[in-house]
Short mmCIF file of C-alpha atoms in Angstrom, two decimals:
data_model
loop_
_atom_site.label_atom_id
_atom_site.label_comp_id
_atom_site.label_asym_id
_atom_site.label_seq_id
_atom_site.Cartn_x
_atom_site.Cartn_y
_atom_site.Cartn_z
CA MET A 282 40.85 113.95 113.13
CA ASN A 283 38.26 111.59 113.04
CA SER A 284 34.59 112.71 112.38
CA THR A 285 31.36 111.15 113.23
CA ASP A 286 29.43 113.77 111.45
CA PRO A 287 28.04 111.85 108.32
CA VAL A 288 27.30 115.31 106.52
CA ALA A 289 31.01 116.32 106.70
CA GLU A 290 32.10 112.85 105.32
CA SER A 291 29.56 112.86 102.27
CA SER A 292 30.48 116.44 101.23
CA VAL A 293 34.03 115.10 100.13
CA ALA A 294 33.84 113.20 96.93
CA PRO A 295 36.12 110.44 96.24
CA ALA A 296 39.04 110.92 93.72
CA ASP A 297 38.01 108.07 91.36
CA ASP A 298 34.23 109.59 91.02
CA ILE A 299 33.18 110.06 87.38
CA ARG A 300 32.11 113.52 86.56
CA ASP A 301 29.84 114.59 83.56
CA GLU A 302 30.94 117.59 81.71
CA LEU A 303 29.65 119.27 78.60
CA PRO A 304 32.04 119.39 75.62
CA GLU A 305 33.91 122.73 75.16
CA ASP A 306 31.58 123.86 72.20
CA LEU A 307 28.49 123.61 74.37
CA GLN A 308 30.01 125.42 77.41
CA PRO A 309 27.79 128.60 78.28
CA GLU A 310 30.87 131.00 77.83
CA PHE A 311 31.41 129.62 74.29
CA ALA A 312 30.60 132.52 71.88
CA GLY A 313 31.93 131.19 68.58
CA ALA A 314 29.97 131.57 65.27
CA TYR A 315 27.41 128.70 64.42
CA GLN A 316 27.45 127.74 60.75
CA PHE A 317 24.22 126.62 59.59
CA PRO A 318 24.43 123.75 56.95
CA ASP A 319 23.52 124.39 53.47
CA ASN A 320 20.18 123.24 52.45
CA SER A 321 21.62 122.33 48.95
CA ARG A 322 22.95 119.06 50.81
CA ARG A 323 19.62 117.64 50.32
CA ARG A 324 20.59 117.04 46.73
CA ILE A 325 23.10 114.09 47.64
CA PRO A 326 20.43 111.86 48.91
CA GLY A 327 18.23 112.67 45.98
CA TYR A 328 20.91 111.49 43.54
CA LEU A 329 21.41 108.18 45.41
CA TYR A 330 17.61 107.64 45.32
CA LEU A 331 17.64 108.07 41.70
CA THR A 332 20.46 105.77 41.17
CA LEU A 333 18.54 103.18 43.18
CA ALA A 334 15.50 103.64 40.86
CA VAL A 335 17.27 103.18 37.78
CA GLY A 336 18.71 100.02 39.34
CA CYS A 337 15.11 99.01 40.35
CA PHE A 338 13.86 99.63 36.91
CA ALA A 339 17.07 97.82 35.31
CA TRP A 340 16.26 94.71 37.40
CA TYR A 341 12.90 94.67 36.80
CA ALA A 342 13.06 95.11 32.97
CA THR A 343 15.88 92.18 32.96
CA SER A 344 14.36 89.72 35.47
CA ALA A 345 10.65 90.35 35.63
CA ASP A 346 9.69 87.13 33.90
CA SER A 347 12.34 84.78 34.85
CA SER A 348 12.78 85.46 38.80
CA ALA A 349 10.54 84.72 41.55
CA ILE A 350 12.11 87.47 43.65
CA VAL A 351 11.46 90.59 41.09
CA ASN A 352 8.00 91.28 40.71
CA GLY A 353 5.68 94.45 40.70
CA GLY A 354 6.95 95.63 44.05
CA THR A 355 10.44 96.20 42.30
CA LEU A 356 8.60 98.25 39.62
CA TRP A 357 6.93 100.28 42.43
CA ALA A 358 9.83 100.87 44.36
CA GLY A 359 11.69 102.21 41.35
CA ILE A 360 8.67 104.78 41.14
CA LEU A 361 8.43 105.71 44.79
CA LEU A 362 12.37 106.21 44.76
CA THR A 363 12.20 108.27 41.59
CA ALA A 364 9.73 110.60 43.15
CA VAL A 365 11.62 110.75 46.46
CA GLY A 366 14.62 111.40 44.53
CA LEU A 367 13.05 114.16 42.44
CA PHE A 368 11.76 115.88 45.48
CA SER A 369 14.99 115.84 47.52
CA ILE A 370 16.97 117.59 44.33
CA SER A 371 14.05 120.02 43.70
CA SER A 372 14.04 121.17 47.56
CA GLY A 373 17.76 121.33 48.00
CA TRP A 374 17.89 125.18 47.75
CA ARG A 375 21.43 126.70 47.95
CA MET A 376 21.05 129.42 50.73
CA HIS A 377 22.69 132.55 49.90
CA VAL A 378 21.46 134.49 52.94
CA ASP A 379 23.03 133.87 56.38
CA GLU A 380 21.28 134.68 59.75
CA ARG A 381 23.36 138.02 59.68
CA ASP A 382 21.92 139.27 56.44
CA ALA A 383 18.43 138.04 57.77
CA LEU A 384 18.95 140.17 60.88
CA VAL A 385 19.77 143.29 58.73
CA ALA A 386 16.87 142.49 56.38
CA ALA A 387 14.57 142.45 59.50
CA GLN A 388 15.97 145.53 61.07
CA GLN A 389 15.11 147.28 57.64
CA ALA A 390 11.75 145.83 57.34
CA ILE A 391 10.42 146.05 60.99
CA GLY A 392 10.42 149.89 61.49
CA PHE A 393 12.13 150.46 64.72
CA PRO A 394 15.72 149.95 66.07
CA VAL A 395 16.37 146.47 67.11
CA GLY A 396 18.07 145.58 70.18
CA HIS A 397 17.85 141.79 71.05
CA ALA A 398 16.92 139.29 68.14
CA SER A 399 17.24 135.60 67.18
CA ALA A 400 17.16 133.83 63.89
CA GLN A 401 15.85 130.60 63.46
CA GLN A 402 15.67 128.33 60.17
CA VAL A 403 12.38 127.11 59.12
CA TRP A 404 11.09 125.94 55.58
CA HIS A 405 7.91 127.02 53.92
CA GLY A 406 6.14 125.52 50.85
CA ILE A 407 5.84 122.36 48.93
CA ARG A 408 9.48 122.29 47.97
CA SER A 409 10.67 123.33 51.49
CA ARG A 410 12.10 126.81 50.59
CA PRO A 411 14.53 127.86 53.47
CA THR A 412 13.40 130.73 55.33
CA TRP A 413 14.69 132.83 58.09
CA ARG A 414 12.27 133.38 60.94
CA VAL A 415 13.73 136.41 63.05
CA PHE A 416 12.29 137.57 66.34
CA CYS A 417 13.32 140.81 67.68
CA TYR A 418 12.76 143.42 70.33
CA SER A 419 13.21 147.20 70.05
CA ALA A 420 16.29 148.84 71.50
CA GLU A 421 14.76 150.27 74.59
CA GLU A 422 15.11 148.75 78.03
CA PRO A 423 12.78 147.42 78.72
CA PRO A 424 11.63 146.81 75.14
CA LEU A 425 8.44 148.62 73.92
CA GLN A 426 7.98 146.66 70.61
CA ARG A 427 8.49 143.42 69.33
CA GLY A 428 8.50 141.83 65.89
CA LEU A 429 8.62 138.90 63.67
CA VAL A 430 10.15 138.84 60.10
CA LEU A 431 10.38 135.92 57.57
CA VAL A 432 13.27 136.48 55.29
CA ASP A 433 13.70 134.29 52.22
CA ALA A 434 17.19 132.45 52.64
CA VAL A 435 17.84 131.94 49.00
CA ASP A 436 17.11 135.51 47.62
CA GLY A 437 16.85 137.64 50.88
CA ARG A 438 13.27 138.87 50.07
CA VAL A 439 11.16 139.72 53.39
CA LEU A 440 8.27 137.52 52.98
CA GLN A 441 6.08 138.59 55.83
CA HIS A 442 6.72 141.07 58.82
CA LEU A 443 4.71 142.00 61.83
CA ALA A 444 5.30 144.49 64.72
CA GLU A 445 3.30 145.20 67.79
CA PRO A 446 3.76 146.78 71.08
CA ASN A 447 5.24 144.61 73.70
CA PRO A 448 2.44 142.64 75.59
CA GLU A 449 4.82 141.52 78.24
CA LEU A 450 5.12 145.13 79.44
CA ASP A 451 1.19 144.89 80.24
CA THR A 452 1.91 142.17 82.81
CA VAL A 453 4.84 143.94 84.38
CA ASP A 454 2.86 147.19 84.46
CA GLY A 455 -0.17 145.06 86.09
CA ALA A 456 1.87 143.41 88.60
CA ALA A 457 3.40 146.60 89.92
#
């Protein structure tokens, strides 16, 4: 059957057409648990920076007077690498609280039964201490309250919490 209809012909894709497809772990129906990486991995580059700093200091000490390549810049590179390495090591906190523990702590701190909630890993302070930012709604449908809780990911303390009536209900009621 020969068709002269261009719409009918264009709706059939050739067999050799390349199709993009999401990896299996990014498919919408994937419901596996996501493991957040531990913040203590920051220590690894910190030790590498300190090793490079020791190399810069040794190179400067042994070759500063006899080499045109080694100068004050090598010394300053060692100082900078030392500072960055110490910061990386000191900010490499080991996380003892995962997102499920943070959701439990948020439920206890917020003062209402939690329905929908999400946890996000953030950092605070000069040493980048890991923190869980938990945003949650009350269990009613539609939710009458919402809350924000900051939970320390190292020791599980609730740092701050805020609960308020759900402002999205005002726009729904006003539109009705």
